[in-house]
Short mmCIF file of C-alpha atoms and ligand atoms in Angstrom, two decimals:
data_model
loop_
_atom_site.label_atom_id
_atom_site.label_comp_id
_atom_site.label_asym_id
_atom_site.label_seq_id
_atom_site.Cartn_x
_atom_site.Cartn_y
_atom_site.Cartn_z
CA MET Z 735 -52.10 -9.04 6.79
CA ARG Z 736 -54.34 -10.74 9.15
CA GLU Z 737 -55.74 -12.82 6.35
CA ILE Z 738 -52.16 -13.81 5.30
CA LEU Z 739 -51.48 -15.18 8.85
CA ARG Z 740 -54.49 -17.67 8.53
CA VAL Z 741 -52.85 -19.50 5.75
CA GLN Z 742 -52.12 -23.06 7.29
CA LYS Z 743 -50.39 -26.10 6.14
CA LEU Z 744 -52.70 -28.56 4.95
CA GLY Z 745 -51.09 -31.57 6.55
CA LYS Z 746 -51.36 -33.62 3.34
CA ASN Z 747 -47.72 -34.14 2.67
CA HIS Z 748 -46.57 -37.48 4.38
CA GLY Z 749 -43.23 -38.76 2.68
CA GLY Z 750 -43.88 -36.72 -0.47
CA TYR Z 751 -46.28 -34.24 -2.23
CA HIS Z 752 -49.75 -35.26 -2.15
CA GLY Z 753 -51.54 -31.99 -2.79
CA GLU Z 754 -53.07 -31.01 -6.19
CA THR Z 755 -51.69 -31.91 -9.61
CA ILE Z 756 -52.00 -30.18 -12.75
CA ASP Z 757 -52.91 -31.05 -16.38
CA ILE Z 758 -49.46 -30.02 -17.77
CA ARG Z 759 -50.47 -30.26 -21.66
CA ALA Z 760 -53.25 -27.85 -20.82
CA VAL Z 761 -50.95 -25.52 -18.82
CA LEU Z 762 -48.29 -25.42 -21.80
CA ARG Z 763 -50.96 -24.78 -24.24
CA ASP Z 764 -51.97 -21.69 -22.04
CA ILE Z 765 -48.39 -20.83 -21.71
CA GLU Z 766 -47.90 -20.75 -25.45
CA THR Z 767 -51.07 -18.96 -25.97
CA ALA Z 768 -50.01 -16.10 -23.58
CA ALA Z 769 -46.50 -15.96 -25.08
CA ARG Z 770 -47.70 -15.69 -28.50
CA LYS Z 771 -50.28 -12.94 -27.45
CA PHE Z 772 -47.48 -10.75 -26.03
CA GLY Z 773 -44.98 -11.25 -28.56
CA TRP Z 774 -42.38 -13.50 -26.92
CA ALA Z 775 -40.09 -15.41 -29.47
CA GLN Z 776 -40.53 -19.05 -28.89
CA GLU Z 777 -38.26 -22.03 -29.26
CA ILE Z 778 -38.64 -25.50 -28.88
CA PHE Z 779 -35.25 -26.86 -28.06
CA HIS Z 780 -36.19 -30.42 -27.34
CA GLU Z 781 -39.09 -32.92 -27.90
CA GLN Z 782 -39.60 -36.14 -26.22
CA ALA Z 783 -42.61 -38.37 -25.34
CA GLY Z 784 -44.74 -35.85 -27.29
CA PHE Z 785 -43.98 -32.80 -25.00
CA PRO Z 786 -42.16 -29.77 -26.27
CA TRP Z 787 -39.32 -28.18 -24.20
CA LEU Z 788 -40.08 -24.45 -24.57
CA ALA Z 789 -37.93 -21.59 -24.10
CA PHE Z 790 -39.16 -17.90 -24.55
CA HIS Z 791 -37.10 -14.70 -25.16
CA ARG Z 792 -38.18 -11.21 -24.72
CA ALA Z 793 -35.86 -8.66 -26.02
CA PRO Z 794 -35.32 -5.34 -24.11
CA ARG Z 795 -37.45 -2.46 -25.52
CA LEU Z 796 -34.85 0.33 -24.59
CA ALA Z 797 -31.46 0.02 -23.12
CA PRO Z 798 -28.80 -1.70 -25.24
CA LYS Z 799 -27.08 -2.82 -22.04
CA ALA Z 800 -30.33 -4.27 -20.37
CA PRO Z 801 -29.82 -6.78 -17.58
CA ARG Z 802 -30.41 -10.37 -18.55
CA LEU Z 803 -32.57 -12.41 -16.31
CA TYR Z 804 -32.90 -16.23 -16.75
CA LEU Z 805 -36.21 -17.96 -15.23
CA SER Z 806 -36.74 -21.78 -15.15
CA ALA Z 807 -39.47 -23.81 -13.68
CA GLY Z 808 -40.94 -27.32 -13.63
CA ILE Z 809 -37.74 -29.35 -13.40
CA HIS Z 810 -39.46 -31.55 -10.62
CA GLY Z 811 -42.68 -33.00 -11.79
CA ASP Z 812 -44.34 -32.90 -8.24
CA GLU Z 813 -43.84 -29.12 -7.95
CA PRO Z 814 -46.93 -27.58 -9.96
CA ALA Z 815 -46.76 -24.05 -8.63
CA GLY Z 816 -43.46 -23.40 -10.85
CA PRO Z 817 -45.27 -23.77 -14.25
CA LEU Z 818 -48.48 -22.11 -12.86
CA ALA Z 819 -46.38 -19.17 -11.78
CA ALA Z 820 -44.65 -18.98 -15.14
CA LEU Z 821 -48.13 -18.92 -16.90
CA ARG Z 822 -49.40 -16.24 -14.46
CA LEU Z 823 -46.48 -13.98 -15.37
CA LEU Z 824 -46.71 -14.55 -18.89
CA GLN Z 825 -50.63 -13.82 -18.63
CA GLU Z 826 -50.20 -10.60 -16.53
CA ASN Z 827 -47.30 -9.36 -18.88
CA ARG Z 828 -45.86 -6.91 -16.46
CA TRP Z 829 -42.10 -7.07 -17.45
CA PRO Z 830 -39.59 -4.28 -17.00
CA GLU Z 831 -39.02 -2.54 -20.46
CA ASN Z 832 -35.34 -2.46 -20.03
CA ALA Z 833 -34.55 -6.06 -19.24
CA GLU Z 834 -33.88 -9.10 -21.44
CA ILE Z 835 -35.83 -12.27 -20.18
CA PHE Z 836 -35.20 -15.90 -20.83
CA LEU Z 837 -38.02 -18.18 -19.70
CA LEU Z 838 -38.16 -21.89 -19.73
CA PRO Z 839 -41.60 -22.61 -18.02
CA CYS Z 840 -41.41 -26.53 -17.77
CA GLN Z 841 -38.32 -28.75 -17.92
CA ASN Z 842 -39.81 -32.07 -16.93
CA PRO Z 843 -43.40 -32.23 -18.39
CA ALA Z 844 -43.49 -36.10 -18.49
CA GLY Z 845 -42.78 -35.92 -14.51
CA PHE Z 846 -45.95 -33.91 -14.13
CA THR Z 847 -48.07 -36.54 -15.90
CA LEU Z 848 -46.77 -38.90 -13.14
CA ASN Z 849 -46.79 -36.37 -10.14
CA GLN Z 850 -43.20 -37.39 -9.52
CA ARG Z 851 -39.96 -35.47 -8.85
CA GLY Z 852 -37.80 -37.14 -11.53
CA ASN Z 853 -38.35 -37.78 -15.38
CA ALA Z 854 -40.22 -40.51 -16.91
CA ALA Z 855 -37.35 -42.80 -16.01
CA GLY Z 856 -37.26 -41.64 -12.44
CA LEU Z 857 -34.04 -39.57 -12.75
CA ASP Z 858 -33.84 -36.34 -10.95
CA LEU Z 859 -32.86 -34.00 -13.48
CA ASN Z 860 -31.97 -31.19 -11.00
CA ARG Z 861 -28.96 -33.57 -9.93
CA ASP Z 862 -27.73 -34.23 -13.58
CA TYR Z 863 -25.84 -31.03 -14.53
CA ARG Z 864 -22.33 -32.11 -13.99
CA GLN Z 865 -22.12 -35.16 -16.05
CA PRO Z 866 -25.50 -35.30 -17.72
CA GLN Z 867 -27.12 -38.42 -18.49
CA ALA Z 868 -30.73 -37.40 -19.47
CA ALA Z 869 -31.44 -36.30 -23.06
CA GLU Z 870 -33.48 -33.51 -21.35
CA THR Z 871 -30.55 -32.30 -19.46
CA ARG Z 872 -28.17 -32.41 -22.52
CA ALA Z 873 -30.67 -30.43 -24.47
CA HIS Z 874 -31.02 -27.72 -21.88
CA ILE Z 875 -27.29 -27.55 -21.43
CA ALA Z 876 -27.05 -27.16 -25.17
CA TRP Z 877 -29.52 -24.53 -25.25
CA LEU Z 878 -28.03 -22.64 -22.33
CA GLU Z 879 -24.49 -22.71 -24.24
CA ARG Z 880 -26.25 -20.72 -27.02
CA GLN Z 881 -27.33 -18.04 -24.69
CA PRO Z 882 -25.29 -14.87 -23.62
CA PRO Z 883 -24.17 -14.78 -19.91
CA PHE Z 884 -27.13 -13.94 -17.37
CA ASP Z 885 -27.07 -11.21 -14.90
CA LEU Z 886 -29.39 -13.23 -12.51
CA TYR Z 887 -31.00 -16.50 -12.45
CA LEU Z 888 -34.18 -17.39 -10.69
CA CYS Z 889 -35.16 -21.27 -10.37
CA LEU Z 890 -38.59 -21.86 -9.34
CA HIS Z 891 -39.22 -24.78 -7.00
CA GLU Z 892 -41.36 -26.09 -4.23
CA ASP Z 893 -40.43 -28.24 -1.00
CA TRP Z 894 -43.14 -30.58 0.39
CA GLU Z 895 -41.40 -30.53 3.84
CA SER Z 896 -40.85 -26.93 4.43
CA HIS Z 897 -42.91 -24.73 6.99
CA GLY Z 898 -42.97 -21.69 4.58
CA PHE Z 899 -41.21 -20.27 1.68
CA TYR Z 900 -37.40 -19.97 1.61
CA LEU Z 901 -34.81 -19.46 -0.90
CA TYR Z 902 -31.23 -20.35 -1.65
CA GLU Z 903 -28.68 -17.55 -2.63
CA GLN Z 904 -25.69 -18.06 -4.72
CA ASN Z 905 -23.74 -14.83 -4.93
CA PRO Z 906 -20.01 -15.66 -4.91
CA ASP Z 907 -18.95 -12.08 -5.90
CA ASP Z 908 -20.83 -10.55 -2.95
CA LYS Z 909 -23.11 -8.25 -5.30
CA PRO Z 910 -25.87 -6.55 -3.51
CA SER Z 911 -28.01 -9.27 -2.30
CA LEU Z 912 -31.70 -9.62 -3.27
CA ALA Z 913 -32.40 -12.24 -0.76
CA GLU Z 914 -34.06 -9.99 1.88
CA THR Z 915 -36.06 -8.01 -0.52
CA LEU Z 916 -37.34 -11.29 -2.23
CA VAL Z 917 -38.38 -12.86 1.16
CA ALA Z 918 -40.06 -9.46 2.43
CA ALA Z 919 -42.08 -9.47 -1.03
CA VAL Z 920 -43.27 -13.03 -0.43
CA LYS Z 921 -44.11 -12.59 3.28
CA LYS Z 922 -47.12 -10.61 2.29
CA VAL Z 923 -48.68 -13.43 0.49
CA CYS Z 924 -47.15 -16.63 2.12
CA PRO Z 925 -45.73 -17.73 5.42
CA ILE Z 926 -41.85 -17.69 5.43
CA ASP Z 927 -39.91 -20.82 6.95
CA LEU Z 928 -38.08 -19.36 9.82
CA SER Z 929 -36.39 -22.65 10.64
CA GLU Z 930 -32.75 -22.33 11.65
CA SER Z 931 -31.79 -25.48 9.80
CA ILE Z 932 -33.52 -26.08 6.31
CA GLU Z 933 -32.47 -29.40 4.22
CA GLY Z 934 -29.69 -29.79 6.63
CA ARG Z 935 -28.22 -26.28 5.98
CA ALA Z 936 -28.06 -23.13 8.35
CA ALA Z 937 -30.89 -20.85 7.39
CA GLN Z 938 -31.97 -17.29 8.70
CA GLY Z 939 -35.12 -15.62 8.04
CA GLY Z 940 -35.96 -17.97 5.24
CA ILE Z 941 -32.72 -17.32 3.53
CA VAL Z 942 -30.09 -20.25 2.98
CA ARG Z 943 -26.57 -19.32 1.79
CA PRO Z 944 -25.01 -22.78 1.08
CA ASN Z 945 -21.14 -22.60 1.75
CA ILE Z 946 -20.65 -25.51 -0.56
CA SER Z 947 -18.62 -24.95 -3.86
CA PRO Z 948 -19.73 -26.65 -7.02
CA PRO Z 949 -16.35 -28.42 -7.73
CA GLU Z 950 -17.01 -30.26 -4.27
CA ARG Z 951 -20.30 -31.72 -5.34
CA PRO Z 952 -20.63 -34.45 -7.75
CA ASP Z 953 -24.46 -34.19 -8.64
CA TRP Z 954 -25.15 -30.87 -9.86
CA PRO Z 955 -28.39 -29.02 -9.56
CA GLU Z 956 -29.37 -26.58 -12.45
CA ALA Z 957 -28.26 -23.83 -10.14
CA PHE Z 958 -24.58 -25.09 -9.95
CA TYR Z 959 -24.37 -25.17 -13.61
CA LEU Z 960 -25.66 -21.74 -13.88
CA ILE Z 961 -23.56 -20.29 -11.27
CA THR Z 962 -20.36 -21.87 -12.67
CA ARG Z 963 -21.10 -21.12 -16.49
CA LYS Z 964 -23.80 -18.59 -17.10
CA ALA Z 965 -24.30 -16.06 -14.18
CA ARG Z 966 -22.63 -14.74 -11.07
CA GLN Z 967 -25.90 -14.40 -9.05
CA GLY Z 968 -28.99 -16.39 -8.56
CA TYR Z 969 -31.90 -17.64 -6.36
CA THR Z 970 -33.55 -20.93 -6.21
CA LEU Z 971 -37.04 -20.26 -4.84
CA GLU Z 972 -38.75 -22.63 -2.74
CA ALA Z 973 -42.43 -22.48 -2.06
CA PRO Z 974 -44.00 -24.68 0.61
CA SER Z 975 -46.02 -27.25 -1.10
CA ASP Z 976 -47.91 -28.40 1.91
CA PHE Z 977 -49.94 -25.03 1.54
CA PRO Z 978 -52.56 -24.25 -0.96
CA LEU Z 979 -51.60 -24.16 -4.37
CA ALA Z 980 -52.71 -20.76 -4.91
CA THR Z 981 -50.68 -19.56 -2.15
CA ARG Z 982 -47.54 -21.22 -3.51
CA VAL Z 983 -48.07 -19.63 -7.02
CA ASN Z 984 -48.55 -16.18 -5.26
CA ALA Z 985 -45.22 -16.66 -3.42
CA LEU Z 986 -43.30 -17.54 -6.55
CA VAL Z 987 -44.83 -14.80 -8.44
CA ALA Z 988 -44.09 -12.26 -5.62
CA ALA Z 989 -40.51 -13.30 -5.43
CA VAL Z 990 -40.13 -13.01 -9.27
CA ARG Z 991 -41.70 -9.60 -9.49
CA ALA Z 992 -39.51 -8.25 -6.62
CA ALA Z 993 -36.50 -9.58 -8.58
CA LEU Z 994 -37.94 -7.82 -11.77
CA ASP Z 995 -38.40 -4.61 -10.09
CA PHE Z 996 -34.71 -4.65 -8.62
CA ALA Z 997 -33.47 -5.47 -12.44
CA GLY Z 998 -35.49 -3.12 -14.15
ZN1 ZN R 1412 -37.58 -28.69 -6.76
#
């Protein structure tokens, strides 16, 4: 624990993300290699500018009524911890036997080559889910429409301004919350943002429960599409990108593992 408390903000992020970048083509190759090694079904549901949009599926081993989990990462090209966390999870290959997993490891590869939030045209794909303009978003929604409903979604993100990890919860049916469990798991490897206001919304203990309903908002993030059409519970995980990249990957992996433990 003492070790963890020494993790400090780097102070690099002024006006945006200025930390480490990744070679997304190499990361995607490693992701495909790990997925193949461990028997995931792979689908390329979109191709653009020489990049594949990958979706991986892992069928449950045992239970016919296994919970379905959806994980996505890399929709913002200046948030490298998400695709790296997806890679780590695939390489470590510790998944619950009785869960069905859908994993999209990188939804904005071109953005990573530019280290920018938006796609190659500068469009924020994570505001494009109500009336989609980008080909990437339309392809993603078409893919989502072919999938069964999910019991839980996890969207992996980073926030260049935050003082630690935090998450957004969407839980309109008041199901048992995973929020505290996920934060407790992350706290062992990464500081938590304990601000009372994060991104203009009330927060408590690193948890934001936004009381905004999707119909009231014109520019839907992926999570709003998911909660409206595909799932009734989900979490947007925000690693603090002014901390070392390894800490942020650890944070996202810890949160996903805690959710998998809960589901499996
Ligand atoms: Zn993001």
